[in-house]
XYZ file of C-alpha atoms in Angstrom:
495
model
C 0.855 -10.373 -12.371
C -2.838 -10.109 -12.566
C -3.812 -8.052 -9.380
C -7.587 -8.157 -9.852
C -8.064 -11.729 -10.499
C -4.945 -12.893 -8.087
C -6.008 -15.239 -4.961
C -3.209 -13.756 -2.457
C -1.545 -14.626 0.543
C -4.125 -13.125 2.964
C -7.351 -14.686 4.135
C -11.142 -13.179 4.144
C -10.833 -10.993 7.625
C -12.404 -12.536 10.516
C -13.727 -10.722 14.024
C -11.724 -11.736 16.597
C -12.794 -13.506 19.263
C -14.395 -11.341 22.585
C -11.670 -12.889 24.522
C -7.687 -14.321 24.667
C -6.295 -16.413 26.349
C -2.587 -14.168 27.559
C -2.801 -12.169 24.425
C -3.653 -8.739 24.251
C -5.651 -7.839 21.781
C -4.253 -4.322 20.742
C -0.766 -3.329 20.944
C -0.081 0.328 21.034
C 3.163 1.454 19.979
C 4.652 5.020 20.613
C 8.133 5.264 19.236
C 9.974 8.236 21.120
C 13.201 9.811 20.528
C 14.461 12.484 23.796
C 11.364 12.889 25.004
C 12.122 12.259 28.367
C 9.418 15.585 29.461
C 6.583 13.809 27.671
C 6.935 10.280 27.655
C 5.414 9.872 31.273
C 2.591 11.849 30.900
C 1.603 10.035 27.807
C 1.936 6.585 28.773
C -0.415 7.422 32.259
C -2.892 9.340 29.968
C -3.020 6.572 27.337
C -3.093 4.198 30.095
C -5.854 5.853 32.012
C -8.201 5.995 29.132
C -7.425 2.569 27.993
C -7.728 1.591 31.316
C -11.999 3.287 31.438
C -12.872 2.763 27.758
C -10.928 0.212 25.875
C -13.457 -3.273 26.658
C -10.214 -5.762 25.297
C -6.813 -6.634 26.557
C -4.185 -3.870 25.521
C -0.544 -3.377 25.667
C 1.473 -0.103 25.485
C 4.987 -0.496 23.672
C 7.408 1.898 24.013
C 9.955 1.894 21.275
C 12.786 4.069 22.405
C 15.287 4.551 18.774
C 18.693 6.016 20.114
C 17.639 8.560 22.236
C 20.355 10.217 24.020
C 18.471 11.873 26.879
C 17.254 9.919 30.481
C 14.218 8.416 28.035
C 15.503 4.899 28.488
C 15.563 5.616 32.157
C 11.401 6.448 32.111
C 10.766 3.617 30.104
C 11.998 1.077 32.155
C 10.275 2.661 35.078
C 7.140 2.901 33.598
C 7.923 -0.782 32.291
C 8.188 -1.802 35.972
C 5.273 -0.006 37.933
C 2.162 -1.068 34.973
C 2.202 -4.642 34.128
C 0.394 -3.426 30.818
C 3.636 -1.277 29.597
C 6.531 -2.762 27.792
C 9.766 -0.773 26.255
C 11.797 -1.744 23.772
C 15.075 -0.172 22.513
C 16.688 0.172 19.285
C 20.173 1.629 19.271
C 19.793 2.821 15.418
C 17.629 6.055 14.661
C 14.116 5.797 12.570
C 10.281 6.231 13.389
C 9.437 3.906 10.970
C 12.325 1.588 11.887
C 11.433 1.345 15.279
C 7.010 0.180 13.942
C 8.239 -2.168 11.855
C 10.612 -3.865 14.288
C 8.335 -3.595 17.279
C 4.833 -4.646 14.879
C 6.865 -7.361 13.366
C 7.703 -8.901 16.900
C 4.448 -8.004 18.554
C 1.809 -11.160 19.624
C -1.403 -8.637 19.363
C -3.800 -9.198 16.707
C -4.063 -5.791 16.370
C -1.267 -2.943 16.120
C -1.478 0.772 16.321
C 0.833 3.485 17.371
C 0.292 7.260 18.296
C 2.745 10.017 18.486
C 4.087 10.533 22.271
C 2.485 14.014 22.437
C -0.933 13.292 22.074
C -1.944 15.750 19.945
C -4.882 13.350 18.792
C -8.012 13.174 21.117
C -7.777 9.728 22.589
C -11.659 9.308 21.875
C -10.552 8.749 18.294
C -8.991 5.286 19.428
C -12.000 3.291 19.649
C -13.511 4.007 16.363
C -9.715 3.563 14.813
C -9.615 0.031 15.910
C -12.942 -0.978 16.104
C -13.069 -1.746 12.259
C -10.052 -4.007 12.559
C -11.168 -5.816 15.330
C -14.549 -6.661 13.252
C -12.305 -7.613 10.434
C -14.621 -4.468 8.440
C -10.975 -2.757 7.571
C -7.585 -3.680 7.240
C -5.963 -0.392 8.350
C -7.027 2.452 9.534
C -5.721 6.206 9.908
C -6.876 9.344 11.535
C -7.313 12.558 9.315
C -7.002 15.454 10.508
C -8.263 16.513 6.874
C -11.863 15.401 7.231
C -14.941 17.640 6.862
C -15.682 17.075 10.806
C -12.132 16.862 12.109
C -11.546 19.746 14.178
C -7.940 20.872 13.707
C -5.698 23.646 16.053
C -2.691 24.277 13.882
C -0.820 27.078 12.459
C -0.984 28.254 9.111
C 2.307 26.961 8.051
C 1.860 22.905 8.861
C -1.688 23.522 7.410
C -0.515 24.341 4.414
C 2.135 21.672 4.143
C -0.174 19.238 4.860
C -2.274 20.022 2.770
C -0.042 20.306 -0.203
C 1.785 17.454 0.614
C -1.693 15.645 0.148
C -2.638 17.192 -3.250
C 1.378 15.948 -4.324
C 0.185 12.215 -2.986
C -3.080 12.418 -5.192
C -1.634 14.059 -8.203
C 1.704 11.840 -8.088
C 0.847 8.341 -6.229
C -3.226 8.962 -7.355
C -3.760 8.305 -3.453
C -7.401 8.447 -2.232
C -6.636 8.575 1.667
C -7.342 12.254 3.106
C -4.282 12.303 5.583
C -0.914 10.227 5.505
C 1.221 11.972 7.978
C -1.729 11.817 11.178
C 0.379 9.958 13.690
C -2.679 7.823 14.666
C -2.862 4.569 12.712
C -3.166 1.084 12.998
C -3.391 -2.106 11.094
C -3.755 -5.793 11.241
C -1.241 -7.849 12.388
C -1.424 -10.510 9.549
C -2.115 -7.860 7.129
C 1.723 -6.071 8.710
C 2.942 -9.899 8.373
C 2.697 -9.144 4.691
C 3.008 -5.632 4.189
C 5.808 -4.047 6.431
C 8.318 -6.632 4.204
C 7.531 -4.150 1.278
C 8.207 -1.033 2.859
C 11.478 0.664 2.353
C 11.534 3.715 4.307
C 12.723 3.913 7.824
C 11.988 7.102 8.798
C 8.699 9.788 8.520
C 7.744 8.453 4.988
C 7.279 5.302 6.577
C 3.176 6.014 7.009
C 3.141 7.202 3.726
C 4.532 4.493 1.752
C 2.463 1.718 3.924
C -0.589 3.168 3.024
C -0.114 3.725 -1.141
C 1.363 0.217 -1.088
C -1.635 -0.954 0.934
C -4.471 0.942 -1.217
C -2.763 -0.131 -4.367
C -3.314 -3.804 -3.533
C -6.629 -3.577 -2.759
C -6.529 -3.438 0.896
C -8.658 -1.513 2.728
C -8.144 1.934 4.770
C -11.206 2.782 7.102
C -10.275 7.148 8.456
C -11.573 8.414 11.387
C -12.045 12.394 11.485
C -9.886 13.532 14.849
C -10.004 16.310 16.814
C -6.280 17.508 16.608
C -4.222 20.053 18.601
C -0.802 21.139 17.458
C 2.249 20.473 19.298
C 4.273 24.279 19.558
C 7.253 22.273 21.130
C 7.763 19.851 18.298
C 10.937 19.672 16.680
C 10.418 17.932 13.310
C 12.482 19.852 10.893
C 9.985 20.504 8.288
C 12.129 21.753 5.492
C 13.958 18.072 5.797
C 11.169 16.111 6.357
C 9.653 17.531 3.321
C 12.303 16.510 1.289
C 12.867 13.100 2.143
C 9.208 12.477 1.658
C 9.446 14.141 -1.966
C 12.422 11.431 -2.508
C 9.944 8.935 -1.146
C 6.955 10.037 -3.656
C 9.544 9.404 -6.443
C 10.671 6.203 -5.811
C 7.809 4.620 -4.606
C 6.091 6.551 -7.948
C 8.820 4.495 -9.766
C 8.384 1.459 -8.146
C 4.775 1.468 -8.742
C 4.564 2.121 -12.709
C 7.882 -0.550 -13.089
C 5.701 -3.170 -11.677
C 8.487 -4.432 -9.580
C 6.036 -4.763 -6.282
C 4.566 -8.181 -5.466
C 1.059 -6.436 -4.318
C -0.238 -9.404 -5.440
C 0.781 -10.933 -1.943
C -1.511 -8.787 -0.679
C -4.792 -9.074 -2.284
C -8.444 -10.673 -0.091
C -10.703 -12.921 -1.825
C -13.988 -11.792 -2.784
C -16.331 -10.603 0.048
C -16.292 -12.153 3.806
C -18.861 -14.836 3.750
C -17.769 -17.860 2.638
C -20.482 -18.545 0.245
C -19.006 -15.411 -1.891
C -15.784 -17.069 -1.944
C -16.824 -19.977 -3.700
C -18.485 -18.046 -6.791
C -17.499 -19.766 -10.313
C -17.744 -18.505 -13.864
C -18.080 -15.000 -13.102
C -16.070 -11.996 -15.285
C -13.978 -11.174 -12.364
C -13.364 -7.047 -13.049
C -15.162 -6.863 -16.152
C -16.359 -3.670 -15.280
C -13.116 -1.672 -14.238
C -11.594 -3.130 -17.669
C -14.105 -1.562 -19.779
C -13.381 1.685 -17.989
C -10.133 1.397 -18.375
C -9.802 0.025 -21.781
C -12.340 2.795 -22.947
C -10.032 5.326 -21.229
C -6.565 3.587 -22.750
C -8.842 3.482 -26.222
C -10.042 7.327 -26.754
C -6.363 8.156 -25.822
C -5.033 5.467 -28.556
C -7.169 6.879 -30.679
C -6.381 10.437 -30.902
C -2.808 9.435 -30.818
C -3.494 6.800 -34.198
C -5.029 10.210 -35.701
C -2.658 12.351 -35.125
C 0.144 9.810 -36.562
C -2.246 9.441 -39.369
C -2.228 13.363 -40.344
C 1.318 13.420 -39.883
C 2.511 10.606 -42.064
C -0.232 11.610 -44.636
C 1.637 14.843 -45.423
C 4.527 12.399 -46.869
C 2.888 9.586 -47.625
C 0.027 7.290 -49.242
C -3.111 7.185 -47.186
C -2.439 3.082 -47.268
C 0.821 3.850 -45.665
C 0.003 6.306 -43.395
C -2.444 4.356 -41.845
C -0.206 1.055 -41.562
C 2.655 3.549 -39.825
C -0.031 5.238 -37.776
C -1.512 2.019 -36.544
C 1.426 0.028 -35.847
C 2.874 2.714 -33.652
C -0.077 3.148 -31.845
C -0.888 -0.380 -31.115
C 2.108 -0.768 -29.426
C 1.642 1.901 -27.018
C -1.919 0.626 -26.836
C -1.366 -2.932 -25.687
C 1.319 -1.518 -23.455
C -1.457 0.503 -21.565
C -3.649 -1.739 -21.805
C -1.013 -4.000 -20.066
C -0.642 -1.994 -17.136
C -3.889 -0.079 -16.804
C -6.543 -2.007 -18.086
C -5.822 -5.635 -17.413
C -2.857 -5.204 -13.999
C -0.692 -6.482 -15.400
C 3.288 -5.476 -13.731
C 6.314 -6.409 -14.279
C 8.182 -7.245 -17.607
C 7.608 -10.748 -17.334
C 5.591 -12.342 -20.962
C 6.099 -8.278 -21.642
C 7.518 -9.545 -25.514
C 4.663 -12.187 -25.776
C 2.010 -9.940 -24.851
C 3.244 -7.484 -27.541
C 3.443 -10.339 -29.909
C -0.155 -11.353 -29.318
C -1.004 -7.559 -29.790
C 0.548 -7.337 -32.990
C -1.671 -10.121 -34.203
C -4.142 -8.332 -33.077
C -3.203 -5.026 -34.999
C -3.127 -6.864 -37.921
C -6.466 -7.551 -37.977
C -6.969 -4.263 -36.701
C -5.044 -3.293 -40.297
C -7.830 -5.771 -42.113
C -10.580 -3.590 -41.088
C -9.125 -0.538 -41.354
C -7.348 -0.957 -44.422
C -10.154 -2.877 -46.359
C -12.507 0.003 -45.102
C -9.769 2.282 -47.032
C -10.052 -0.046 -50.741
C -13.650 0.345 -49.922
C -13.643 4.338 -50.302
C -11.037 4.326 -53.045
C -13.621 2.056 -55.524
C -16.295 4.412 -54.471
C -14.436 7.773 -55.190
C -11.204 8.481 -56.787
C -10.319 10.967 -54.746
C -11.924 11.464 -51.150
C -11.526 14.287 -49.293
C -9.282 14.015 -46.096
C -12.376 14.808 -43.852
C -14.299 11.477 -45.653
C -10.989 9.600 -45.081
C -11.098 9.873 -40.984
C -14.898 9.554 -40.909
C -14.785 6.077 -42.378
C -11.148 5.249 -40.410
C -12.832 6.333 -37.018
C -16.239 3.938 -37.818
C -13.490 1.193 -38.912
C -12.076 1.476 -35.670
C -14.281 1.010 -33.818
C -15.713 -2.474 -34.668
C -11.732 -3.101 -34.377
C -11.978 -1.601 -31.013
C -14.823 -3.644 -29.881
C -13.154 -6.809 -31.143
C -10.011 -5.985 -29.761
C -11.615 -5.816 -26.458
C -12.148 -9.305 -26.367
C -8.994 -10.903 -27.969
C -7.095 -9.065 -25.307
C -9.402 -9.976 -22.514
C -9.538 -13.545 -23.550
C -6.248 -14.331 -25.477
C -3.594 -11.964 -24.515
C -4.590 -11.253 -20.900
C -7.001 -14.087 -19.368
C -7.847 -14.537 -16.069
C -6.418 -16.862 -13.786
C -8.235 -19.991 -13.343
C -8.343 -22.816 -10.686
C -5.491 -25.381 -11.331
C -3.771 -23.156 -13.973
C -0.273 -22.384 -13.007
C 0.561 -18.869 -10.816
C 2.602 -16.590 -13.013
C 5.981 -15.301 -11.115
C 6.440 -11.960 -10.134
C 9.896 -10.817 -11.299
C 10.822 -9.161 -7.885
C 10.041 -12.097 -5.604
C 8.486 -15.482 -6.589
C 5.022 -15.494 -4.926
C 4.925 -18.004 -2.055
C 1.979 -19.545 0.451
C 0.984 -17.695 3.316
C 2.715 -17.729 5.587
C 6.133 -17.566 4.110
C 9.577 -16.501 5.269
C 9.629 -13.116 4.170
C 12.708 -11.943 1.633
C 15.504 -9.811 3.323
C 15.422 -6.339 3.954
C 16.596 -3.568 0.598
C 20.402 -3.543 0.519
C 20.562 -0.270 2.109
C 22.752 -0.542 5.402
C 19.471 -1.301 7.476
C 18.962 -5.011 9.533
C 16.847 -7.722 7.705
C 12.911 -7.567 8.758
C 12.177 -9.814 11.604
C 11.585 -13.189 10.331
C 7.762 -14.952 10.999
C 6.651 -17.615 12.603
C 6.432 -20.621 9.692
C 2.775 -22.047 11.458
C -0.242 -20.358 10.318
C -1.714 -17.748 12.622
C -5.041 -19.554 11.401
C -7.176 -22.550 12.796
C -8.931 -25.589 10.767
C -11.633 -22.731 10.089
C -10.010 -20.004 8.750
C -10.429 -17.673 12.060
C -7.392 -15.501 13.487
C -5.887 -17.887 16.181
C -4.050 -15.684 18.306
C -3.682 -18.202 21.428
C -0.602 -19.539 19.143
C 1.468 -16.798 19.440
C 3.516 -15.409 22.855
C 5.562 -12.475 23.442
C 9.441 -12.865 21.608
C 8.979 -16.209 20.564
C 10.291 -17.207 16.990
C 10.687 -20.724 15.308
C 14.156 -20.400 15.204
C 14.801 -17.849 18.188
C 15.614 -14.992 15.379
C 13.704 -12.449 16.638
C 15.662 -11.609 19.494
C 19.131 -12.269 17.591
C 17.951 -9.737 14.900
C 17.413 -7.118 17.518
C 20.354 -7.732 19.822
C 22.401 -7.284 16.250
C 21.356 -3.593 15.564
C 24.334 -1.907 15.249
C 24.722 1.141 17.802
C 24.245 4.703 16.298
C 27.710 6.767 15.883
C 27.639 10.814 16.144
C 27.570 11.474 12.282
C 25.178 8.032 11.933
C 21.991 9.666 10.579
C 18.464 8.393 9.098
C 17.974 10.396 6.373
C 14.166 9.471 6.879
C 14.495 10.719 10.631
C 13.472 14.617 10.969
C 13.835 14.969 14.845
């Protein structure tokens, strides 16, 4: 699948509308497990500043996941005494479990959540949201990493955090400064989309939203916080840590198997509608030349390399045929997944095919540049030999630029048919998404099947109420969850 040139599921982001009619306009979520001491204070803090600052229609969900304690107690009573506060309880264990359940149900055109001890200023909140509600962003995170985030920690999680960042860059090549800042939010019909995709139930959750969210294109506005750390909190570091380091590796394999529609994900170009409509332009022509030059000076240290090995034992004719066969392969492989998007193994064998082709012309030039040398000298040094091979290939190069760009790998045009992705066959928004990964965890809460759109393209959120579903599945799918047994644990849950 073509990621750069795909049309997606999701529409150019609109601002919402000043007003709604019964909807709130941000739904903040703040899943809690025992925390029965600091759930109350929270809610009437968040509440309080909401209450002053916040200029739209808000909602506070509390998403209560097993807890044990007299928390299901303060929820309800909070529930009762502010019209404004909902809870909602889950009887199976999981941060991330208990977002993607309560986002997935939620009416609010915007969601966020924050962790229930506040350790993030709530003046951050504002400029977190603000970009979504413009339609500017799609998500948005606070860092706590920032040049002008002002951070009260301990050595310890400083370090860990920071490392843990440096592992995301290095591994998942991530370009967001923070992923574990429990201050985020996102778009509700960008979650429609996205939370289907992500595996994790537990702390990684943030994590592998966001690196399936930057990978697609989407984008992540940060807001530098002012941060204090919690001294009672009782994530258990040394299993957190782990669990996300088994997250980083399958997501990591995930990502270079192609086997992620992120394609359902991508925005057409730019927001105003005459930008949408532009025809006959080289969509990414730029990033493939990067890339291809990249995938190129690394093909062609590799083809010289081969070269001087197979020349030890072999004609300079056959060297170079070995050398060059071997690495075009590897080339248009690259070139497959780097330079041109493309994922997944699907036309993987006709692609090479087409690349072979082009090798062999690849072998014309270089080979003919060979005969050339030979009639000229009888015997050329090895030093002459590479000079002329390297000028050879590049004309090749420059020519195999643009049989790959135009016959191997085209763009997409109107009217020509969609490729399928070979994980899930890519469907109109807004589809019924596919069930949940086999892993003992309840399917994702099924959509509404009308558009959350009007005749004009804008976010309609009038159409949408509170626990409402097409087919009424949204309660049944919560009602289901199975209740949590002594030795039932989420091996994503560290407290």
């Amino acid at each position: 699948m073509r990621t750069d040139s795909s049309p997606g599921t999701l529409p150019a982001r609109e601002h919402l509308p000043a007003a709604t009619a019964g909807t709130p306009v941000l739904d903040v979520v703040i899943p809690v497990y025992n925390e029965e001491k600091d759930l109350q204070p929270c809610v009437l803090r968040l509440y309080d500043h909401l209450t002053r600052t916040f200029p739209y229609s808000f909602r506070i969900t509390i998403a209560d996941n097993a807890s044990t304690d007299t928390t299901p107690d303060v929820a309800r009573l909070l529930e009762t005494r502010i019209p404004e506060v909902t809870s909602f309880r889950l009887e199976q264990k999981g941060r991330g479990r208990a977002l993607r359940t309560v986002w997935s149900a939620s009416d609010a055109p915007i969601l966020a959540y924050m962790d229930v001890d506040l350790s993030t200023d709530l003046n951050a909140l504002l400029p977190l949201v603000a970009p979504l509600i413009s339609g500017h962003s799609d998500l948005a995170i606070g860092s706590r990493l920032a040049r002008s985030s002002r951070v009260v920690r301990g050595a310890k999680r400083e370090f860990i955090s920071r490392s843990y960042n440096l592992i995301l860059r290095g591994s998942l090549q991530a370009r967001f400064s923070d992923a574990q800042c429990g201050f985020k939010a996102i778009r509700r019909d960008v979650a429609q989309v996205l939370l289907p995709l992500v595996e994790d139930t537990g702390w990684f959750f943030d994590t592998e939203m966001l690196v399936l969210a930057e990978r697609a294109g989407l984008r992540i506005h940060e807001v530098p916080v002012d941060w204090v750390d919690d001294p009672d909190s009782t994530v258990h570091i040394v299993k957190t840590a782990t669990d996300d380091l088994k997250g980083v590796w399958r997501v990591g394999k995930a990502l270079a198997t192609g086997s992620l529609p992120l394609n359902r994900l991508t925005r057409p170009f730019g927001d105003d509608p005459r930008d949408r409509e532009i025809m006959d332009v080289p969509k990414g022509l730029a990033r493939q030349l990067v890339g291809f030059c990249f995938v190129g000076g690394l093909s062609t240290l590799f083809y010289l390399l081969l070269y001087s090995g197979f020349r030890q034992f072999s004609g300079s004719q056959v060297a170079n045929a070995l050398a060059l066969l071997v690495s075009a392969i590897a080339n248009t492989a690259a070139n497959r997944r780097l330079t041109f998007g493309v994922r997944g193994r699907s036309g993987a064998v006709r692609h090479q095919a087409q690349g072979l082709v082009v090798f062999g012309i690849g072998l014309a030039l270089t080979s003919g540049s060979l005969v050339a040398l030979n009639a000229a000298t009888s015997d050329p040094a090895h030093s002459t030999e590479l000079a002329v091979l390297i000028a050879a290939n590049l004309a090749a190069t420059v020519l195999r630029f643009l049989l790959l760009r135009v016959w191997v790998f085209p763009d997409r045009r109107e009217g020509e048919e969609q490729p399928t992705d070979a994980a899930a066959p890519h469907q109109p928004f807004p589809s019924p998404y596919p069930a949940a990964p086999t892993t003992g965890l309840p399917a994702p809460l099924p959509q509404r099947r009308d558009a959350p759109y009007d005749a004009h393209g804008a976010y309609d959120t009038t159409r949408f109420r509170a626990g409402e579903a097409a087919d009424g599945a949204w309660r049944d799918a919560t009602i289901r969850l199975q209740p949590v047994r002594p030795d039932d644990t989420d091996p994503g849950e560290g407290r």
